[in-house]
């Protein structure tokens, strides 16, 4: 299966690692909006300018799009779904229905598969919310993220005028987490579940107060949370915030019979958010390839894809070792 990577930031490098671990995948090339000669690819894969993509429709089975959800993916994924089987990690939850519709239209016209919002949330966490609700109808689901670096939120801050670099940490509120795990079924607002901590390197002469206001009022990202913004130097950023850890939990509480309570929890502790997300993207790229080979087209999410479609193993092997 021939894979292309569009975008070579943290997520693109994570996908590169994942492709190397899958024997049924080959990295055809990395595509960038920068000068290809200025991009050093760790694996030695060939680099191309993004404008070369239309000329390579026969060379790539699945294009994994590694852009940001704020501005890149809403444009890129529908565009390239008109040329390739594609997959992205679009994570602006409020805009997923709109994004799905746009990708679905483009992919169907081209006879391709477009898998959107694939990663761990949305993605693996989404599956666990749906599984839990289906098994224990009428219960409550809670999702806690962090403490960890959110790539999408950090990228959204970096798009603000005057910002040179940024890291955003999502932090669960401990009291809320404890109340859910104990089965209290609390009613929690968005603000009561998480806080957001932003560390920003501003350009020389930038208006820091304007940057702060742009962050804390940003819809879908920060406006609904208690958000702190701390301005730091480039040296502090490199020293204290160079890693990209993340994780979190999906917790679901429900009842059966005469008041028997059940708590389901799916938890992730990730040393590298982009490398784990890249691994999920690579697995689902396999599904996109297989589904299109079977004659399917249009947009899909993780809800639409059977587990066997993402596994490199045969059905016999899966049943023998994982059932």
Tab-separated table of C-alpha atoms in Angstrom:
chain	number	residue	atom	x	y	z
A	1	UNK	CA	0.000	0.000	0.000
A	2	UNK	CA	1.584	3.263	-1.161
A	3	UNK	CA	1.207	6.141	1.299
A	4	UNK	CA	1.765	9.867	0.855
A	5	UNK	CA	2.103	12.308	3.751
A	6	UNK	CA	0.905	15.881	3.276
A	7	UNK	CA	2.529	18.115	5.859
A	8	UNK	CA	5.722	17.369	7.747
A	9	UNK	CA	5.243	18.829	11.192
A	10	UNK	CA	4.926	16.832	14.411
A	11	UNK	CA	1.998	14.781	13.125
A	12	UNK	CA	3.596	14.110	9.745
A	13	UNK	CA	6.688	12.777	11.474
A	14	UNK	CA	4.466	10.634	13.681
A	15	UNK	CA	2.822	9.113	10.602
A	16	UNK	CA	6.260	8.474	9.123
A	17	UNK	CA	7.240	6.399	12.175
A	18	UNK	CA	3.958	4.479	11.961
A	19	UNK	CA	4.322	3.643	8.269
A	20	UNK	CA	7.770	2.218	8.979
A	21	UNK	CA	6.271	-0.186	11.526
A	22	UNK	CA	3.685	-1.564	9.085
A	23	UNK	CA	5.129	-4.100	6.668
A	24	UNK	CA	2.245	-3.687	4.226
A	25	UNK	CA	2.914	0.061	3.759
A	26	UNK	CA	5.436	2.043	1.746
A	27	UNK	CA	6.036	5.779	2.053
A	28	UNK	CA	6.015	7.212	-1.472
A	29	UNK	CA	6.863	10.733	-0.404
A	30	UNK	CA	6.303	13.735	1.827
A	31	UNK	CA	4.465	16.713	0.360
A	32	UNK	CA	4.988	20.216	1.696
A	33	UNK	CA	4.017	23.827	1.049
A	34	UNK	CA	7.619	24.771	1.798
A	35	UNK	CA	10.576	24.443	-0.535
A	36	UNK	CA	11.059	20.637	-0.697
A	37	UNK	CA	14.814	21.115	-0.628
A	38	UNK	CA	14.548	22.780	2.776
A	39	UNK	CA	12.673	19.854	4.366
A	40	UNK	CA	14.864	17.161	5.904
A	41	UNK	CA	12.890	13.906	6.117
A	42	UNK	CA	14.212	11.560	8.794
A	43	UNK	CA	13.548	8.338	6.864
A	44	UNK	CA	15.063	9.673	3.662
A	45	UNK	CA	11.742	9.565	1.797
A	46	UNK	CA	11.522	11.838	-1.219
A	47	UNK	CA	10.063	15.304	-0.694
A	48	UNK	CA	7.737	17.042	-3.127
A	49	UNK	CA	5.964	20.366	-3.298
A	50	UNK	CA	2.223	20.168	-2.648
A	51	UNK	CA	1.635	21.360	-6.220
A	52	UNK	CA	3.039	18.028	-7.462
A	53	UNK	CA	0.153	16.051	-5.949
A	54	UNK	CA	-2.252	16.244	-8.940
A	55	UNK	CA	0.434	14.605	-11.079
A	56	UNK	CA	0.762	11.612	-8.722
A	57	UNK	CA	-2.767	10.221	-8.630
A	58	UNK	CA	-1.527	6.820	-9.854
A	59	UNK	CA	1.389	6.659	-7.404
A	60	UNK	CA	-0.451	7.026	-4.066
A	61	UNK	CA	-3.066	4.677	-2.607
A	62	UNK	CA	-3.824	6.806	0.471
A	63	UNK	CA	-2.852	10.395	1.227
A	64	UNK	CA	-2.599	11.089	4.959
A	65	UNK	CA	-3.252	14.789	5.507
A	66	UNK	CA	-1.378	16.208	8.488
A	67	UNK	CA	-2.587	19.793	8.642
A	68	UNK	CA	-4.228	21.800	11.385
A	69	UNK	CA	-7.960	21.693	12.023
A	70	UNK	CA	-8.352	25.458	12.341
A	71	UNK	CA	-7.631	26.404	8.726
A	72	UNK	CA	-5.852	23.605	6.845
A	73	UNK	CA	-8.089	20.548	6.938
A	74	UNK	CA	-11.409	22.226	6.046
A	75	UNK	CA	-9.805	23.184	2.733
A	76	UNK	CA	-7.286	20.402	2.145
A	77	UNK	CA	-9.328	17.279	2.857
A	78	UNK	CA	-12.226	17.980	0.459
A	79	UNK	CA	-9.767	19.195	-2.177
A	80	UNK	CA	-7.590	16.094	-2.121
A	81	UNK	CA	-10.521	13.717	-1.622
A	82	UNK	CA	-11.247	14.658	-5.205
A	83	UNK	CA	-7.966	13.014	-6.226
A	84	UNK	CA	-6.990	10.376	-3.644
A	85	UNK	CA	-8.244	8.185	-0.841
A	86	UNK	CA	-7.566	10.489	2.104
A	87	UNK	CA	-7.551	10.475	5.876
A	88	UNK	CA	-7.294	13.317	8.391
A	89	UNK	CA	-7.455	14.037	12.121
A	90	UNK	CA	-9.918	16.945	12.024
A	91	UNK	CA	-10.715	17.631	15.674
A	92	UNK	CA	-13.004	20.674	15.815
A	93	UNK	CA	-15.938	18.676	17.209
A	94	UNK	CA	-18.567	21.328	16.533
A	95	UNK	CA	-17.711	21.402	12.817
A	96	UNK	CA	-17.430	17.657	12.166
A	97	UNK	CA	-20.880	17.317	10.490
A	98	UNK	CA	-20.040	20.155	8.084
A	99	UNK	CA	-16.578	18.745	7.357
A	100	UNK	CA	-18.000	15.256	6.801
A	101	UNK	CA	-20.513	16.598	4.283
A	102	UNK	CA	-17.854	18.491	2.319
A	103	UNK	CA	-15.513	15.495	2.163
A	104	UNK	CA	-18.361	13.108	1.332
A	105	UNK	CA	-19.408	15.157	-1.690
A	106	UNK	CA	-15.865	15.400	-3.063
A	107	UNK	CA	-14.967	11.759	-2.404
A	108	UNK	CA	-18.141	10.393	-4.011
A	109	UNK	CA	-17.573	12.450	-7.158
A	110	UNK	CA	-14.038	11.051	-7.419
A	111	UNK	CA	-14.912	7.484	-6.424
A	112	UNK	CA	-12.600	7.715	-3.404
A	113	UNK	CA	-12.786	7.127	0.356
A	114	UNK	CA	-12.251	9.986	2.800
A	115	UNK	CA	-11.891	9.088	6.491
A	116	UNK	CA	-12.148	12.144	8.727
A	117	UNK	CA	-11.593	12.921	12.403
A	118	UNK	CA	-9.346	9.947	12.999
A	119	UNK	CA	-6.972	9.813	15.958
A	120	UNK	CA	-7.663	9.318	19.634
A	121	UNK	CA	-10.209	12.084	20.178
A	122	UNK	CA	-12.019	12.201	17.925
A	123	UNK	CA	-11.279	8.581	17.067
A	124	UNK	CA	-10.535	5.949	19.696
A	125	UNK	CA	-12.362	7.902	22.410
A	126	UNK	CA	-15.346	8.331	20.085
A	127	UNK	CA	-15.602	4.565	19.644
A	128	UNK	CA	-15.550	3.990	23.379
A	129	UNK	CA	-18.268	6.561	23.991
A	130	UNK	CA	-20.475	4.849	21.402
A	131	UNK	CA	-19.736	1.308	22.605
A	132	UNK	CA	-20.536	2.266	26.202
A	133	UNK	CA	-23.761	4.062	25.340
A	134	UNK	CA	-24.897	1.120	23.224
A	135	UNK	CA	-24.204	-1.432	25.968
A	136	UNK	CA	-25.628	0.639	28.827
A	137	UNK	CA	-28.329	2.878	27.335
A	138	UNK	CA	-29.487	5.742	29.464
A	139	UNK	CA	-26.171	6.241	31.239
A	140	UNK	CA	-23.798	9.203	31.222
A	141	UNK	CA	-20.474	9.640	29.449
A	142	UNK	CA	-17.672	11.901	30.557
A	143	UNK	CA	-14.482	12.653	28.656
A	144	UNK	CA	-11.407	14.078	30.348
A	145	UNK	CA	-8.323	15.115	28.393
A	146	UNK	CA	-4.833	15.588	29.771
A	147	UNK	CA	-2.871	16.812	31.352
A	148	UNK	CA	-1.220	17.154	28.001
A	149	UNK	CA	-0.371	19.229	24.961
A	150	UNK	CA	-3.194	19.662	22.466
A	151	UNK	CA	-1.705	19.921	18.965
A	152	UNK	CA	-4.839	21.438	17.471
A	153	UNK	CA	-5.237	24.077	20.167
A	154	UNK	CA	-1.530	24.918	20.090
A	155	UNK	CA	-1.743	25.290	16.311
A	156	UNK	CA	-4.768	27.575	16.649
A	157	UNK	CA	-2.779	29.877	18.957
A	158	UNK	CA	0.193	29.909	16.575
A	159	UNK	CA	-2.120	31.226	13.829
A	160	UNK	CA	-2.767	34.402	15.844
A	161	UNK	CA	-0.934	37.466	14.603
A	162	UNK	CA	2.129	38.184	16.721
A	163	UNK	CA	2.576	34.630	18.033
A	164	UNK	CA	5.936	33.005	17.327
A	165	UNK	CA	5.356	29.707	19.154
A	166	UNK	CA	2.834	28.245	21.591
A	167	UNK	CA	1.933	25.203	23.658
A	168	UNK	CA	-1.505	24.605	25.122
A	169	UNK	CA	-2.058	22.153	27.968
A	170	UNK	CA	-5.497	20.718	28.687
A	171	UNK	CA	-5.820	19.957	32.403
A	172	UNK	CA	-8.671	17.956	34.038
A	173	UNK	CA	-10.161	19.443	37.173
A	174	UNK	CA	-9.277	16.830	39.867
A	175	UNK	CA	-12.502	17.215	41.849
A	176	UNK	CA	-14.606	16.606	38.748
A	177	UNK	CA	-12.592	13.515	37.796
A	178	UNK	CA	-12.917	12.057	41.303
A	179	UNK	CA	-16.676	12.654	41.397
A	180	UNK	CA	-17.208	10.805	38.104
A	181	UNK	CA	-15.010	7.829	39.011
A	182	UNK	CA	-16.858	7.426	42.298
A	183	UNK	CA	-20.155	7.039	40.446
A	184	UNK	CA	-21.732	10.291	41.644
A	185	UNK	CA	-22.898	11.171	38.094
A	186	UNK	CA	-22.338	14.913	38.546
A	187	UNK	CA	-23.746	17.464	36.125
A	188	UNK	CA	-20.628	19.230	34.881
A	189	UNK	CA	-20.284	22.215	32.606
A	190	UNK	CA	-17.415	22.429	30.128
A	191	UNK	CA	-15.734	24.932	32.413
A	192	UNK	CA	-16.028	22.650	35.443
A	193	UNK	CA	-14.294	19.710	33.743
A	194	UNK	CA	-11.087	21.236	32.364
A	195	UNK	CA	-8.842	24.251	32.482
A	196	UNK	CA	-6.537	25.350	29.678
A	197	UNK	CA	-2.968	26.556	30.214
A	198	UNK	CA	-1.315	28.406	27.329
A	199	UNK	CA	2.378	29.205	27.072
A	200	UNK	CA	3.160	31.705	24.328
A	201	UNK	CA	6.300	33.111	22.729
A	202	UNK	CA	5.359	36.469	21.239
A	203	UNK	CA	7.052	38.162	18.307
A	204	UNK	CA	9.208	41.150	19.228
A	205	UNK	CA	6.976	44.169	19.649
A	206	UNK	CA	3.731	42.177	19.498
A	207	UNK	CA	0.737	43.355	21.514
A	208	UNK	CA	0.589	40.719	24.253
A	209	UNK	CA	-2.771	41.850	25.604
A	210	UNK	CA	-4.303	41.579	22.111
A	211	UNK	CA	-2.878	38.070	21.807
A	212	UNK	CA	-4.276	37.130	25.222
A	213	UNK	CA	-7.742	38.385	24.290
A	214	UNK	CA	-7.659	36.580	20.938
A	215	UNK	CA	-6.897	33.337	22.784
A	216	UNK	CA	-9.384	33.489	25.648
A	217	UNK	CA	-12.279	34.559	23.372
A	218	UNK	CA	-11.604	32.034	20.577
A	219	UNK	CA	-14.828	30.058	19.931
A	220	UNK	CA	-14.703	26.228	19.933
A	221	UNK	CA	-11.222	26.345	21.496
A	222	UNK	CA	-10.947	28.558	24.604
A	223	UNK	CA	-14.041	30.714	25.121
A	224	UNK	CA	-15.853	28.084	27.224
A	225	UNK	CA	-12.913	27.337	29.546
A	226	UNK	CA	-10.986	29.016	32.350
A	227	UNK	CA	-7.855	29.796	30.343
A	228	UNK	CA	-4.534	31.158	31.562
A	229	UNK	CA	-2.009	32.684	29.155
A	230	UNK	CA	1.636	32.941	30.169
A	231	UNK	CA	4.200	34.640	27.937
A	232	UNK	CA	7.643	33.049	27.994
A	233	UNK	CA	10.919	33.248	26.073
A	234	UNK	CA	12.014	30.926	23.272
A	235	UNK	CA	14.608	29.474	25.619
A	236	UNK	CA	11.959	28.645	28.222
A	237	UNK	CA	9.786	27.039	25.536
A	238	UNK	CA	12.631	24.773	24.386
A	239	UNK	CA	13.664	23.927	27.947
A	240	UNK	CA	10.290	23.323	29.556
A	241	UNK	CA	7.790	22.537	26.786
A	242	UNK	CA	9.589	20.586	24.064
A	243	UNK	CA	7.720	17.321	24.694
A	244	UNK	CA	4.249	16.488	23.411
A	245	UNK	CA	2.649	14.220	26.041
A	246	UNK	CA	-1.093	13.762	26.307
A	247	UNK	CA	-3.810	11.300	27.245
A	248	UNK	CA	-7.050	11.153	29.108
A	249	UNK	CA	-10.065	9.023	29.914
A	250	UNK	CA	-13.535	8.210	28.662
A	251	UNK	CA	-15.685	7.277	31.648
A	252	UNK	CA	-19.239	6.004	31.285
A	253	UNK	CA	-21.611	5.221	34.127
A	254	UNK	CA	-24.828	3.264	33.740
A	255	UNK	CA	-27.245	0.944	35.496
A	256	UNK	CA	-28.792	-2.457	34.827
A	257	UNK	CA	-31.481	-4.417	36.600
A	258	UNK	CA	-32.647	-2.978	39.868
A	259	UNK	CA	-30.078	-0.265	40.396
A	260	UNK	CA	-26.851	-2.201	39.742
A	261	UNK	CA	-24.269	0.433	38.825
A	262	UNK	CA	-21.434	0.019	36.320
A	263	UNK	CA	-18.463	2.222	35.457
A	264	UNK	CA	-16.596	1.776	32.167
A	265	UNK	CA	-13.271	3.566	31.718
A	266	UNK	CA	-10.943	3.699	28.722
A	267	UNK	CA	-7.682	5.463	29.498
A	268	UNK	CA	-4.647	6.595	27.506
A	269	UNK	CA	-1.248	7.754	28.777
A	270	UNK	CA	0.777	8.969	25.805
A	271	UNK	CA	4.431	9.971	25.757
A	272	UNK	CA	3.919	11.432	22.282
A	273	UNK	CA	0.559	12.729	21.171
A	274	UNK	CA	1.550	13.106	17.478
A	275	UNK	CA	3.202	9.701	17.245
A	276	UNK	CA	0.176	7.945	18.718
A	277	UNK	CA	-2.205	9.938	16.523
A	278	UNK	CA	-0.018	9.096	13.520
A	279	UNK	CA	-0.257	5.417	14.393
A	280	UNK	CA	-4.065	5.579	14.443
A	281	UNK	CA	-4.077	7.387	11.100
A	282	UNK	CA	-1.854	4.738	9.537
A	283	UNK	CA	-4.104	1.912	10.741
A	284	UNK	CA	-7.215	3.565	9.352
A	285	UNK	CA	-5.408	4.383	6.103
A	286	UNK	CA	-5.341	0.611	5.601
A	287	UNK	CA	-9.128	0.587	5.927
A	288	UNK	CA	-9.485	3.411	3.394
A	289	UNK	CA	-7.390	1.456	0.906
A	290	UNK	CA	-9.329	-1.770	1.431
A	291	UNK	CA	-12.742	-0.124	1.280
A	292	UNK	CA	-11.935	1.665	-1.945
A	293	UNK	CA	-10.587	-1.581	-3.415
A	294	UNK	CA	-14.017	-3.042	-2.619
A	295	UNK	CA	-15.666	-0.314	-4.675
A	296	UNK	CA	-16.778	1.972	-1.834
A	297	UNK	CA	-16.614	5.762	-1.985
A	298	UNK	CA	-17.551	8.758	0.141
A	299	UNK	CA	-16.700	9.999	3.627
A	300	UNK	CA	-16.366	7.730	6.641
A	301	UNK	CA	-15.604	8.042	10.348
A	302	UNK	CA	-14.309	5.458	12.803
A	303	UNK	CA	-17.944	4.567	13.546
A	304	UNK	CA	-18.373	3.199	10.020
A	305	UNK	CA	-15.329	0.945	9.940
A	306	UNK	CA	-15.192	-2.602	11.305
A	307	UNK	CA	-12.100	-3.418	13.431
A	308	UNK	CA	-10.958	-6.112	10.999
A	309	UNK	CA	-10.520	-3.429	8.334
A	310	UNK	CA	-7.711	-1.680	10.226
A	311	UNK	CA	-5.766	-4.817	11.198
A	312	UNK	CA	-2.862	-6.211	9.154
A	313	UNK	CA	-3.833	-9.707	10.349
A	314	UNK	CA	-6.144	-12.181	8.678
A	315	UNK	CA	-9.576	-12.964	10.061
A	316	UNK	CA	-8.355	-16.373	11.236
A	317	UNK	CA	-5.429	-14.800	13.115
A	318	UNK	CA	-7.648	-12.175	14.731
A	319	UNK	CA	-10.176	-14.747	15.937
A	320	UNK	CA	-7.464	-17.079	17.236
A	321	UNK	CA	-5.511	-14.480	19.196
A	322	UNK	CA	-7.742	-11.492	20.029
A	323	UNK	CA	-11.294	-12.772	20.428
